[in-house]
Amino acid sequence: MTIKTVLRMGDARLLKVAEPVGRYDSAELHSLLDDMRDTMQALNGAGLAAPQIDVGLRVVIFGVALNARYPDAETVPETVLINPVITVLDDKTEAGWEGCLSVPGLRGMVSRPCNIRYQGFDEYGALIDRTVSGFHARVVQHECDHLDGILYPMRMGDMSQFGYTQELFPGQEMQEE
Ligand code: NI
């Protein structure tokens, strides 16, 4: 089990554009995913992109399980997504709170497309092709932004809606992506 250090905002490595994965089902790719899963679990994250642990490849993982304390929160299936392509399906956007393991302890309101299709591959090279909306769509867009060097504060319009999680949501546990 290897828990990697997650790079934090301000580190120039987070701003680089990641390279496509050329080969699936390789020992290197499985090892990277083991490290990503271990790191995400240790930090109780909802998602993680390879560049956040200083690996410049187009690989993200995400997943949000049912939480007994917040039974109405939307869930997202555990997913490995490699070389993703996102297609925005219509003009509808929605504002929602986001957090990020690279911006720990803070949350900000980000407006994003609501309805998307995403395509890519799992670690074995099997095609993933899903049409999603709402929170699932937000998580995918947040993670894939990391592959292009974009952190969620760079997408914010209203900086008055940016602050410390403990002040914005006292007493609530919140996951970061
Ligand atoms: Ni993030």
PDB file of N, CA and C and ligand atoms in Angstrom, residues 52 100 142 146 177, ligand 1:
ATOM      1  N   GLN A  52      -2.319  14.734  -9.829  1.00  0.00           N
ATOM      2  CA  GLN A  52      -2.308  15.163  -8.427  1.00  0.00           C
ATOM      3  C   GLN A  52      -1.257  14.421  -7.603  1.00  0.00           C
ATOM      4  N   CYS A 100     -11.435  19.898  -3.364  1.00  0.00           N
ATOM      5  CA  CYS A 100     -10.378  19.230  -4.119  1.00  0.00           C
ATOM      6  C   CYS A 100      -9.255  18.841  -3.161  1.00  0.00           C
ATOM      7  N   HIS A 142     -14.701  17.706 -13.021  1.00  0.00           N
ATOM      8  CA  HIS A 142     -13.673  18.180 -12.087  1.00  0.00           C
ATOM      9  C   HIS A 142     -12.391  17.362 -12.262  1.00  0.00           C
ATOM     10  N   HIS A 146      -8.310  18.253 -14.188  1.00  0.00           N
ATOM     11  CA  HIS A 146      -6.941  18.083 -13.682  1.00  0.00           C
ATOM     12  C   HIS A 146      -5.986  17.633 -14.792  1.00  0.00           C
ATOM     13  N   GLU A 177     -12.277  16.237  -3.996  1.00  0.00           N
ATOM     14  CA  GLU A 177     -11.966  15.541  -5.253  1.00  0.00           C
ATOM     15  C   GLU A 177     -10.591  15.962  -5.752  1.00  0.00           C
TER      16      GLU A 177
HETATM   17 NI    NI B   1      -9.531  17.946  -7.569  1.00  0.00          NI
END
